[in-house]
Amino acid sequence: MQRGKFIVFEGIDGSGKSTQLKMLADVLREKGVKCVETLEPTYGTVGTVLHDILSGKVKADPKVTAALFVADRLDHLTNSEKGVLKLLNEGTTVICDRYYFSSYAYQSVEVPSEWVIDANRLAAETLRPDCTIFIDVSPKVAMTRISQNRETTELYETEERLTAVREGYIKAFEKMKNEEKIKIFDGDKAIDEIAEEIKEFVVSEFF
Ligand code: ADP
Ligand code: TYD
Protein backbone atom coordinates (compact mmCIF):
# COMPACT_ATOMS: atom_id res chain seq x y z
CA MET A 1 0.00 0.00 0.00
CA GLN A 2 1.25 3.48 -0.82
CA ARG A 3 1.97 5.68 2.18
CA GLY A 4 -0.26 8.74 2.55
CA LYS A 5 1.12 12.23 2.04
CA PHE A 6 1.79 14.55 4.97
CA ILE A 7 0.88 18.11 4.03
CA VAL A 8 1.31 20.91 6.57
CA PHE A 9 -0.24 24.40 6.58
CA GLU A 10 1.62 27.21 8.31
CA GLY A 11 1.02 30.92 8.76
CA ILE A 12 0.59 33.58 11.40
CA ASP A 13 -2.75 33.65 13.24
CA GLY A 14 -5.44 35.00 10.92
CA SER A 15 -3.52 34.10 7.76
CA GLY A 16 -6.40 31.97 6.52
CA LYS A 17 -4.63 28.64 6.77
CA SER A 18 -7.50 26.78 8.48
CA THR A 19 -9.86 27.99 5.74
CA GLN A 20 -7.48 26.81 3.03
CA LEU A 21 -6.78 23.51 4.77
CA LYS A 22 -10.49 22.62 4.79
CA MET A 23 -10.91 23.60 1.15
CA LEU A 24 -7.95 21.46 0.11
CA ALA A 25 -9.24 18.49 2.12
CA ASP A 26 -12.62 18.77 0.34
CA VAL A 27 -10.96 18.92 -3.07
CA LEU A 28 -8.85 15.86 -2.34
CA ARG A 29 -11.81 13.88 -1.02
CA GLU A 30 -13.75 14.73 -4.18
CA LYS A 31 -10.87 13.25 -6.11
CA GLY A 32 -11.19 10.06 -4.05
CA VAL A 33 -8.13 10.66 -1.88
CA LYS A 34 -8.58 9.30 1.64
CA CYS A 35 -7.61 12.18 3.87
CA VAL A 36 -7.75 13.32 7.47
CA GLU A 37 -7.50 16.86 8.86
CA THR A 38 -5.62 17.43 12.09
CA LEU A 39 -3.99 20.24 14.05
CA GLU A 40 -1.41 21.30 16.63
CA PRO A 41 -1.62 21.97 19.49
CA THR A 42 -3.75 18.84 19.71
CA TYR A 43 -6.61 18.26 22.14
CA GLY A 44 -4.74 15.33 23.72
CA THR A 45 -3.26 15.30 27.23
CA VAL A 46 -0.35 17.66 26.56
CA GLY A 47 -2.19 19.72 23.94
CA THR A 48 -4.94 20.55 26.42
CA VAL A 49 -2.37 22.09 28.79
CA LEU A 50 -1.00 24.11 25.85
CA HIS A 51 -4.46 25.48 25.04
CA ASP A 52 -4.75 26.59 28.70
CA ILE A 53 -1.35 28.28 28.52
CA LEU A 54 -2.24 30.04 25.25
CA SER A 55 -5.50 31.35 26.66
CA GLY A 56 -3.71 32.66 29.78
CA LYS A 57 -5.55 30.27 32.11
CA VAL A 58 -2.29 28.58 33.13
CA LYS A 59 1.09 30.30 33.49
CA ALA A 60 4.31 28.76 32.17
CA ASP A 61 7.83 29.86 31.36
CA PRO A 62 8.37 30.12 27.56
CA LYS A 63 10.94 27.31 27.76
CA VAL A 64 8.35 25.05 29.37
CA THR A 65 5.83 25.97 26.68
CA ALA A 66 8.39 25.20 23.97
CA ALA A 67 9.10 21.79 25.52
CA LEU A 68 5.38 21.03 25.82
CA PHE A 69 4.89 21.76 22.11
CA VAL A 70 7.59 19.16 21.39
CA ALA A 71 5.94 16.60 23.68
CA ASP A 72 2.51 17.26 22.12
CA ARG A 73 4.03 16.90 18.63
CA LEU A 74 5.66 13.56 19.44
CA ASP A 75 2.39 12.27 20.89
CA HIS A 76 0.56 13.50 17.79
CA LEU A 77 2.96 11.51 15.62
CA THR A 78 3.21 8.31 17.62
CA ASN A 79 -0.17 7.97 19.32
CA SER A 80 -1.18 4.35 18.83
CA GLU A 81 -4.88 5.09 18.29
CA LYS A 82 -4.94 7.97 15.83
CA GLY A 83 -1.35 9.08 15.50
CA VAL A 84 -0.19 10.65 12.24
CA LEU A 85 2.36 7.89 11.52
CA LYS A 86 -0.30 5.20 11.84
CA LEU A 87 -2.65 7.04 9.45
CA LEU A 88 0.09 7.60 6.88
CA ASN A 89 1.10 3.94 7.03
CA GLU A 90 -2.53 2.96 6.40
CA GLY A 91 -2.40 5.00 3.18
CA THR A 92 -4.32 8.01 4.49
CA THR A 93 -3.17 11.50 3.53
CA VAL A 94 -2.86 13.75 6.59
CA ILE A 95 -3.30 17.52 6.34
CA CYS A 96 -2.06 19.25 9.45
CA ASP A 97 -2.73 22.80 10.70
CA ARG A 98 0.72 23.74 12.11
CA TYR A 99 3.78 21.56 12.80
CA TYR A 100 7.37 22.24 13.82
CA PHE A 101 7.78 25.43 11.76
CA SER A 102 5.21 26.97 14.15
CA SER A 103 7.61 26.23 17.01
CA TYR A 104 10.56 27.64 15.05
CA ALA A 105 8.59 30.83 14.39
CA TYR A 106 6.61 31.35 17.62
CA GLN A 107 8.87 29.90 20.34
CA SER A 108 11.98 31.53 18.83
CA VAL A 109 10.56 34.92 19.75
CA GLU A 110 11.30 34.11 23.40
CA VAL A 111 13.63 31.10 23.43
CA PRO A 112 16.90 30.85 21.43
CA SER A 113 16.04 29.44 18.01
CA GLU A 114 18.87 26.87 18.06
CA TRP A 115 17.37 25.39 21.22
CA VAL A 116 13.94 25.19 19.60
CA ILE A 117 15.36 23.52 16.49
CA ASP A 118 17.37 21.02 18.57
CA ALA A 119 14.36 20.19 20.73
CA ASN A 120 12.33 19.42 17.61
CA ARG A 121 15.01 17.27 15.95
CA LEU A 122 13.41 13.99 16.93
CA ALA A 123 10.10 15.03 15.36
CA ALA A 124 11.89 16.28 12.22
CA GLU A 125 13.84 13.04 11.89
CA THR A 126 10.72 10.97 12.50
CA LEU A 127 8.51 12.76 10.00
CA ARG A 128 9.28 15.58 7.58
CA PRO A 129 6.26 16.97 5.74
CA ASP A 130 6.02 16.08 2.05
CA CYS A 131 5.30 19.76 1.77
CA THR A 132 4.82 22.79 4.03
CA ILE A 133 2.35 25.32 2.62
CA PHE A 134 2.91 28.81 4.05
CA ILE A 135 0.07 31.30 3.72
CA ASP A 136 1.80 34.65 3.88
CA VAL A 137 -0.17 37.71 4.97
CA SER A 138 0.92 41.01 6.41
CA PRO A 139 0.44 41.17 10.20
CA LYS A 140 -1.90 44.15 9.66
CA VAL A 141 -4.27 42.13 7.49
CA ALA A 142 -4.09 39.24 9.93
CA MET A 143 -4.95 41.48 12.89
CA THR A 144 -7.97 42.91 11.06
CA ARG A 145 -9.25 39.42 10.32
CA ILE A 146 -8.67 38.25 13.89
CA SER A 147 -10.42 41.20 15.51
CA GLN A 148 -13.39 40.98 13.14
CA ASN A 149 -13.94 37.30 13.52
CA ARG A 150 -13.09 36.16 17.01
CA GLU A 151 -14.73 36.75 20.33
CA THR A 152 -11.50 36.35 22.27
CA THR A 153 -8.00 36.98 21.06
CA GLU A 154 -5.30 34.70 22.40
CA LEU A 155 -2.35 36.00 24.37
CA TYR A 156 0.00 36.30 21.47
CA GLU A 157 -2.14 38.02 18.92
CA THR A 158 -0.68 41.49 18.78
CA GLU A 159 0.59 43.05 15.59
CA GLU A 160 4.10 43.44 16.95
CA ARG A 161 4.25 39.82 17.95
CA LEU A 162 2.81 38.62 14.65
CA THR A 163 5.49 40.65 12.85
CA ALA A 164 8.20 38.90 14.89
CA VAL A 165 6.58 35.53 14.23
CA ARG A 166 6.38 36.16 10.49
CA GLU A 167 10.08 37.07 10.49
CA GLY A 168 10.77 33.86 12.44
CA TYR A 169 9.05 31.83 9.71
CA ILE A 170 11.01 33.53 6.93
CA LYS A 171 14.32 32.98 8.76
CA ALA A 172 13.53 29.31 9.41
CA PHE A 173 12.51 28.73 5.76
CA GLU A 174 15.76 30.26 4.58
CA LYS A 175 17.79 28.19 7.03
CA MET A 176 16.10 24.92 6.06
CA LYS A 177 15.57 25.42 2.35
CA ASN A 178 17.79 22.44 1.49
CA GLU A 179 16.07 19.85 3.65
CA GLU A 180 12.43 21.02 3.55
CA LYS A 181 9.91 21.47 0.76
CA ILE A 182 8.25 24.82 1.37
CA LYS A 183 5.72 26.53 -0.88
CA ILE A 184 4.63 30.08 -0.15
CA PHE A 185 1.22 31.50 -1.21
CA ASP A 186 0.07 35.10 -1.10
CA GLY A 187 -2.62 35.11 1.60
CA ASP A 188 -3.75 38.68 0.83
CA LYS A 189 -5.58 37.38 -2.26
CA ALA A 190 -9.23 36.29 -2.27
CA ILE A 191 -10.06 32.96 -0.60
CA ASP A 192 -11.08 31.21 -3.84
CA GLU A 193 -8.03 32.40 -5.74
CA ILE A 194 -5.63 31.09 -3.10
CA ALA A 195 -7.56 27.80 -2.93
CA GLU A 196 -7.23 27.35 -6.69
CA GLU A 197 -3.47 27.96 -6.57
CA ILE A 198 -3.01 25.50 -3.70
CA LYS A 199 -5.15 22.89 -5.43
CA GLU A 200 -3.16 23.19 -8.65
CA PHE A 201 0.12 22.87 -6.79
CA VAL A 202 -0.86 19.93 -4.57
CA VAL A 203 -2.66 17.92 -7.23
CA SER A 204 0.12 18.31 -9.79
CA GLU A 205 2.79 17.53 -7.22
CA PHE A 206 1.24 14.56 -5.39
CA PHE A 207 -1.98 13.18 -6.92
P1 ADP B 1 -6.01 30.95 10.62
O1 ADP B 1 -6.36 29.50 10.68
O2 ADP B 1 -4.76 31.18 9.82
O3 ADP B 1 -5.95 31.62 11.96
P2 ADP B 1 -8.64 31.31 9.42
O4 ADP B 1 -8.67 30.39 8.27
O5 ADP B 1 -9.35 30.89 10.68
O6 ADP B 1 -7.13 31.70 9.80
O7 ADP B 1 -9.16 32.72 8.93
C1 ADP B 1 -9.32 33.81 9.80
C2 ADP B 1 -10.51 34.65 9.33
O8 ADP B 1 -10.17 35.32 8.12
C3 ADP B 1 -11.77 33.82 9.03
O9 ADP B 1 -12.89 34.54 9.47
C4 ADP B 1 -11.77 33.68 7.53
O10 ADP B 1 -13.06 33.58 6.99
C5 ADP B 1 -11.09 34.96 7.07
N1 ADP B 1 -10.28 34.73 5.85
C6 ADP B 1 -9.53 33.65 5.57
N2 ADP B 1 -8.90 33.80 4.38
C7 ADP B 1 -9.25 35.02 3.91
C8 ADP B 1 -8.92 35.75 2.70
N3 ADP B 1 -8.10 35.27 1.79
N4 ADP B 1 -9.48 36.97 2.56
C9 ADP B 1 -10.30 37.49 3.49
N5 ADP B 1 -10.66 36.85 4.64
C10 ADP B 1 -10.15 35.62 4.85
P1 TYD C 1 -5.16 28.29 17.64
O1 TYD C 1 -6.10 29.37 18.03
O2 TYD C 1 -5.37 26.93 18.15
O3 TYD C 1 -5.15 28.18 16.09
P2 TYD C 1 -4.76 29.11 14.88
O4 TYD C 1 -3.66 28.32 14.27
O5 TYD C 1 -6.01 29.15 14.05
O6 TYD C 1 -4.31 30.46 15.32
O7 TYD C 1 -3.73 28.80 18.01
C1 TYD C 1 -2.67 28.02 18.10
C2 TYD C 1 -1.59 28.91 18.67
O8 TYD C 1 -0.48 28.10 19.06
C3 TYD C 1 -1.05 29.93 17.69
O9 TYD C 1 -1.00 31.19 18.29
C4 TYD C 1 0.36 29.46 17.44
C5 TYD C 1 0.70 28.67 18.66
N1 TYD C 1 1.71 27.62 18.43
C6 TYD C 1 3.01 27.82 18.89
O10 TYD C 1 3.31 28.85 19.51
N2 TYD C 1 3.94 26.84 18.69
C7 TYD C 1 3.64 25.67 18.06
O11 TYD C 1 4.53 24.80 17.88
C8 TYD C 1 2.29 25.48 17.59
C9 TYD C 1 1.92 24.21 16.90
C10 TYD C 1 1.35 26.48 17.81
GROMACS .gro file of C-alpha atoms and ligand atoms in nm:
model
  259
    1MET     CA    1   0.000   0.000   0.000
    2GLN     CA    2   0.125   0.348  -0.082
    3ARG     CA    3   0.197   0.568   0.218
    4GLY     CA    4  -0.026   0.874   0.255
    5LYS     CA    5   0.112   1.223   0.204
    6PHE     CA    6   0.179   1.455   0.497
    7ILE     CA    7   0.088   1.811   0.403
    8VAL     CA    8   0.131   2.091   0.657
    9PHE     CA    9  -0.024   2.440   0.658
   10GLU     CA   10   0.162   2.721   0.831
   11GLY     CA   11   0.102   3.092   0.876
   12ILE     CA   12   0.059   3.358   1.140
   13ASP     CA   13  -0.275   3.365   1.324
   14GLY     CA   14  -0.544   3.500   1.092
   15SER     CA   15  -0.352   3.410   0.776
   16GLY     CA   16  -0.640   3.197   0.652
   17LYS     CA   17  -0.463   2.864   0.677
   18SER     CA   18  -0.750   2.678   0.848
   19THR     CA   19  -0.986   2.799   0.574
   20GLN     CA   20  -0.748   2.681   0.303
   21LEU     CA   21  -0.678   2.351   0.477
   22LYS     CA   22  -1.049   2.262   0.479
   23MET     CA   23  -1.091   2.360   0.115
   24LEU     CA   24  -0.795   2.146   0.011
   25ALA     CA   25  -0.924   1.849   0.212
   26ASP     CA   26  -1.262   1.877   0.034
   27VAL     CA   27  -1.096   1.892  -0.307
   28LEU     CA   28  -0.885   1.586  -0.234
   29ARG     CA   29  -1.181   1.388  -0.102
   30GLU     CA   30  -1.375   1.473  -0.418
   31LYS     CA   31  -1.087   1.325  -0.611
   32GLY     CA   32  -1.119   1.006  -0.405
   33VAL     CA   33  -0.813   1.066  -0.188
   34LYS     CA   34  -0.858   0.930   0.164
   35CYS     CA   35  -0.761   1.218   0.387
   36VAL     CA   36  -0.775   1.332   0.747
   37GLU     CA   37  -0.750   1.686   0.886
   38THR     CA   38  -0.562   1.743   1.209
   39LEU     CA   39  -0.399   2.024   1.405
   40GLU     CA   40  -0.141   2.130   1.663
   41PRO     CA   41  -0.162   2.197   1.949
   42THR     CA   42  -0.375   1.884   1.971
   43TYR     CA   43  -0.661   1.826   2.214
   44GLY     CA   44  -0.474   1.533   2.372
   45THR     CA   45  -0.326   1.530   2.723
   46VAL     CA   46  -0.035   1.766   2.656
   47GLY     CA   47  -0.219   1.972   2.394
   48THR     CA   48  -0.494   2.055   2.642
   49VAL     CA   49  -0.237   2.209   2.879
   50LEU     CA   50  -0.100   2.411   2.585
   51HIS     CA   51  -0.446   2.548   2.504
   52ASP     CA   52  -0.475   2.659   2.870
   53ILE     CA   53  -0.135   2.828   2.852
   54LEU     CA   54  -0.224   3.004   2.525
   55SER     CA   55  -0.550   3.135   2.666
   56GLY     CA   56  -0.371   3.266   2.978
   57LYS     CA   57  -0.555   3.027   3.211
   58VAL     CA   58  -0.229   2.858   3.313
   59LYS     CA   59   0.109   3.030   3.349
   60ALA     CA   60   0.431   2.876   3.217
   61ASP     CA   61   0.783   2.986   3.136
   62PRO     CA   62   0.837   3.012   2.756
   63LYS     CA   63   1.094   2.731   2.776
   64VAL     CA   64   0.835   2.505   2.937
   65THR     CA   65   0.583   2.597   2.668
   66ALA     CA   66   0.839   2.520   2.397
   67ALA     CA   67   0.910   2.179   2.552
   68LEU     CA   68   0.538   2.103   2.582
   69PHE     CA   69   0.489   2.176   2.211
   70VAL     CA   70   0.759   1.916   2.139
   71ALA     CA   71   0.594   1.660   2.368
   72ASP     CA   72   0.251   1.726   2.212
   73ARG     CA   73   0.403   1.690   1.863
   74LEU     CA   74   0.566   1.356   1.944
   75ASP     CA   75   0.239   1.227   2.089
   76HIS     CA   76   0.056   1.350   1.779
   77LEU     CA   77   0.296   1.151   1.562
   78THR     CA   78   0.321   0.831   1.762
   79ASN     CA   79  -0.017   0.797   1.932
   80SER     CA   80  -0.118   0.435   1.883
   81GLU     CA   81  -0.488   0.509   1.829
   82LYS     CA   82  -0.494   0.797   1.583
   83GLY     CA   83  -0.135   0.908   1.550
   84VAL     CA   84  -0.019   1.065   1.224
   85LEU     CA   85   0.236   0.789   1.152
   86LYS     CA   86  -0.030   0.520   1.184
   87LEU     CA   87  -0.265   0.704   0.945
   88LEU     CA   88   0.009   0.760   0.688
   89ASN     CA   89   0.110   0.394   0.703
   90GLU     CA   90  -0.253   0.296   0.640
   91GLY     CA   91  -0.240   0.500   0.318
   92THR     CA   92  -0.432   0.801   0.449
   93THR     CA   93  -0.317   1.150   0.353
   94VAL     CA   94  -0.286   1.375   0.659
   95ILE     CA   95  -0.330   1.752   0.634
   96CYS     CA   96  -0.206   1.925   0.945
   97ASP     CA   97  -0.273   2.280   1.070
   98ARG     CA   98   0.072   2.374   1.211
   99TYR     CA   99   0.378   2.156   1.280
  100TYR     CA  100   0.737   2.224   1.382
  101PHE     CA  101   0.778   2.543   1.176
  102SER     CA  102   0.521   2.697   1.415
  103SER     CA  103   0.761   2.623   1.701
  104TYR     CA  104   1.056   2.764   1.505
  105ALA     CA  105   0.859   3.083   1.439
  106TYR     CA  106   0.661   3.135   1.762
  107GLN     CA  107   0.887   2.990   2.034
  108SER     CA  108   1.198   3.153   1.883
  109VAL     CA  109   1.056   3.492   1.975
  110GLU     CA  110   1.130   3.411   2.340
  111VAL     CA  111   1.363   3.110   2.343
  112PRO     CA  112   1.690   3.085   2.143
  113SER     CA  113   1.604   2.944   1.801
  114GLU     CA  114   1.887   2.687   1.806
  115TRP     CA  115   1.737   2.539   2.122
  116VAL     CA  116   1.394   2.519   1.960
  117ILE     CA  117   1.536   2.352   1.649
  118ASP     CA  118   1.737   2.102   1.857
  119ALA     CA  119   1.436   2.019   2.073
  120ASN     CA  120   1.233   1.942   1.761
  121ARG     CA  121   1.501   1.727   1.595
  122LEU     CA  122   1.341   1.399   1.693
  123ALA     CA  123   1.010   1.503   1.536
  124ALA     CA  124   1.189   1.628   1.222
  125GLU     CA  125   1.384   1.304   1.189
  126THR     CA  126   1.072   1.097   1.250
  127LEU     CA  127   0.851   1.276   1.000
  128ARG     CA  128   0.928   1.558   0.758
  129PRO     CA  129   0.626   1.697   0.574
  130ASP     CA  130   0.602   1.608   0.205
  131CYS     CA  131   0.530   1.976   0.177
  132THR     CA  132   0.482   2.279   0.403
  133ILE     CA  133   0.235   2.532   0.262
  134PHE     CA  134   0.291   2.881   0.405
  135ILE     CA  135   0.007   3.130   0.372
  136ASP     CA  136   0.180   3.465   0.388
  137VAL     CA  137  -0.017   3.771   0.497
  138SER     CA  138   0.092   4.101   0.641
  139PRO     CA  139   0.044   4.117   1.020
  140LYS     CA  140  -0.190   4.415   0.966
  141VAL     CA  141  -0.427   4.213   0.749
  142ALA     CA  142  -0.409   3.924   0.993
  143MET     CA  143  -0.495   4.148   1.289
  144THR     CA  144  -0.797   4.291   1.106
  145ARG     CA  145  -0.925   3.942   1.032
  146ILE     CA  146  -0.867   3.825   1.389
  147SER     CA  147  -1.042   4.120   1.551
  148GLN     CA  148  -1.339   4.098   1.314
  149ASN     CA  149  -1.394   3.730   1.352
  150ARG     CA  150  -1.309   3.616   1.701
  151GLU     CA  151  -1.473   3.675   2.033
  152THR     CA  152  -1.150   3.635   2.227
  153THR     CA  153  -0.800   3.698   2.106
  154GLU     CA  154  -0.530   3.470   2.240
  155LEU     CA  155  -0.235   3.600   2.437
  156TYR     CA  156   0.000   3.630   2.147
  157GLU     CA  157  -0.214   3.802   1.892
  158THR     CA  158  -0.068   4.149   1.878
  159GLU     CA  159   0.059   4.305   1.559
  160GLU     CA  160   0.410   4.344   1.695
  161ARG     CA  161   0.425   3.982   1.795
  162LEU     CA  162   0.281   3.862   1.465
  163THR     CA  163   0.549   4.065   1.285
  164ALA     CA  164   0.820   3.890   1.489
  165VAL     CA  165   0.658   3.553   1.423
  166ARG     CA  166   0.638   3.616   1.049
  167GLU     CA  167   1.008   3.707   1.049
  168GLY     CA  168   1.077   3.386   1.244
  169TYR     CA  169   0.905   3.183   0.971
  170ILE     CA  170   1.101   3.353   0.693
  171LYS     CA  171   1.432   3.298   0.876
  172ALA     CA  172   1.353   2.931   0.941
  173PHE     CA  173   1.251   2.873   0.576
  174GLU     CA  174   1.576   3.026   0.458
  175LYS     CA  175   1.779   2.819   0.703
  176MET     CA  176   1.610   2.492   0.606
  177LYS     CA  177   1.557   2.542   0.235
  178ASN     CA  178   1.779   2.244   0.149
  179GLU     CA  179   1.607   1.985   0.365
  180GLU     CA  180   1.243   2.102   0.355
  181LYS     CA  181   0.991   2.147   0.076
  182ILE     CA  182   0.825   2.482   0.137
  183LYS     CA  183   0.572   2.653  -0.088
  184ILE     CA  184   0.463   3.008  -0.015
  185PHE     CA  185   0.122   3.150  -0.121
  186ASP     CA  186   0.007   3.510  -0.110
  187GLY     CA  187  -0.262   3.511   0.160
  188ASP     CA  188  -0.375   3.868   0.083
  189LYS     CA  189  -0.558   3.738  -0.226
  190ALA     CA  190  -0.923   3.629  -0.227
  191ILE     CA  191  -1.006   3.296  -0.060
  192ASP     CA  192  -1.108   3.121  -0.384
  193GLU     CA  193  -0.803   3.240  -0.574
  194ILE     CA  194  -0.563   3.109  -0.310
  195ALA     CA  195  -0.756   2.780  -0.293
  196GLU     CA  196  -0.723   2.735  -0.669
  197GLU     CA  197  -0.347   2.796  -0.657
  198ILE     CA  198  -0.301   2.550  -0.370
  199LYS     CA  199  -0.515   2.289  -0.543
  200GLU     CA  200  -0.316   2.319  -0.865
  201PHE     CA  201   0.012   2.287  -0.679
  202VAL     CA  202  -0.086   1.993  -0.457
  203VAL     CA  203  -0.266   1.792  -0.723
  204SER     CA  204   0.012   1.831  -0.979
  205GLU     CA  205   0.279   1.753  -0.722
  206PHE     CA  206   0.124   1.456  -0.539
  207PHE     CA  207  -0.198   1.318  -0.692
  208ADP     P1  208  -0.601   3.095   1.062
  208ADP     O1  209  -0.636   2.950   1.068
  208ADP     O2  210  -0.476   3.118   0.982
  208ADP     O3  211  -0.595   3.162   1.196
  208ADP     P2  212  -0.864   3.131   0.942
  208ADP     O4  213  -0.867   3.039   0.827
  208ADP     O5  214  -0.935   3.089   1.068
  208ADP     O6  215  -0.713   3.170   0.980
  208ADP     O7  216  -0.916   3.272   0.893
  208ADP     C1  217  -0.932   3.381   0.980
  208ADP     C2  218  -1.051   3.465   0.933
  208ADP     O8  219  -1.017   3.532   0.812
  208ADP     C3  220  -1.177   3.382   0.903
  208ADP     O9  221  -1.289   3.454   0.947
  208ADP     C4  222  -1.177   3.368   0.753
  208ADP    O10  223  -1.306   3.358   0.699
  208ADP     C5  224  -1.109   3.496   0.707
  208ADP     N1  225  -1.028   3.473   0.585
  208ADP     C6  226  -0.953   3.365   0.557
  208ADP     N2  227  -0.890   3.380   0.438
  208ADP     C7  228  -0.925   3.502   0.391
  208ADP     C8  229  -0.892   3.575   0.270
  208ADP     N3  230  -0.810   3.527   0.179
  208ADP     N4  231  -0.948   3.697   0.256
  208ADP     C9  232  -1.030   3.749   0.349
  208ADP     N5  233  -1.066   3.685   0.464
  208ADP    C10  234  -1.015   3.562   0.485
  209TYD     P1  235  -0.516   2.829   1.764
  209TYD     O1  236  -0.610   2.937   1.803
  209TYD     O2  237  -0.537   2.693   1.815
  209TYD     O3  238  -0.515   2.818   1.609
  209TYD     P2  239  -0.476   2.911   1.488
  209TYD     O4  240  -0.366   2.832   1.427
  209TYD     O5  241  -0.601   2.915   1.405
  209TYD     O6  242  -0.431   3.046   1.532
  209TYD     O7  243  -0.373   2.880   1.801
  209TYD     C1  244  -0.267   2.802   1.810
  209TYD     C2  245  -0.159   2.891   1.867
  209TYD     O8  246  -0.048   2.810   1.906
  209TYD     C3  247  -0.105   2.993   1.769
  209TYD     O9  248  -0.100   3.119   1.829
  209TYD     C4  249   0.036   2.946   1.744
  209TYD     C5  250   0.070   2.867   1.866
  209TYD     N1  251   0.171   2.762   1.843
  209TYD     C6  252   0.301   2.782   1.889
  209TYD    O10  253   0.331   2.885   1.951
  209TYD     N2  254   0.394   2.684   1.869
  209TYD     C7  255   0.364   2.567   1.806
  209TYD    O11  256   0.453   2.480   1.788
  209TYD     C8  257   0.229   2.548   1.759
  209TYD     C9  258   0.192   2.421   1.690
  209TYD    C10  259   0.135   2.648   1.781
   0.00000   0.00000   0.00000
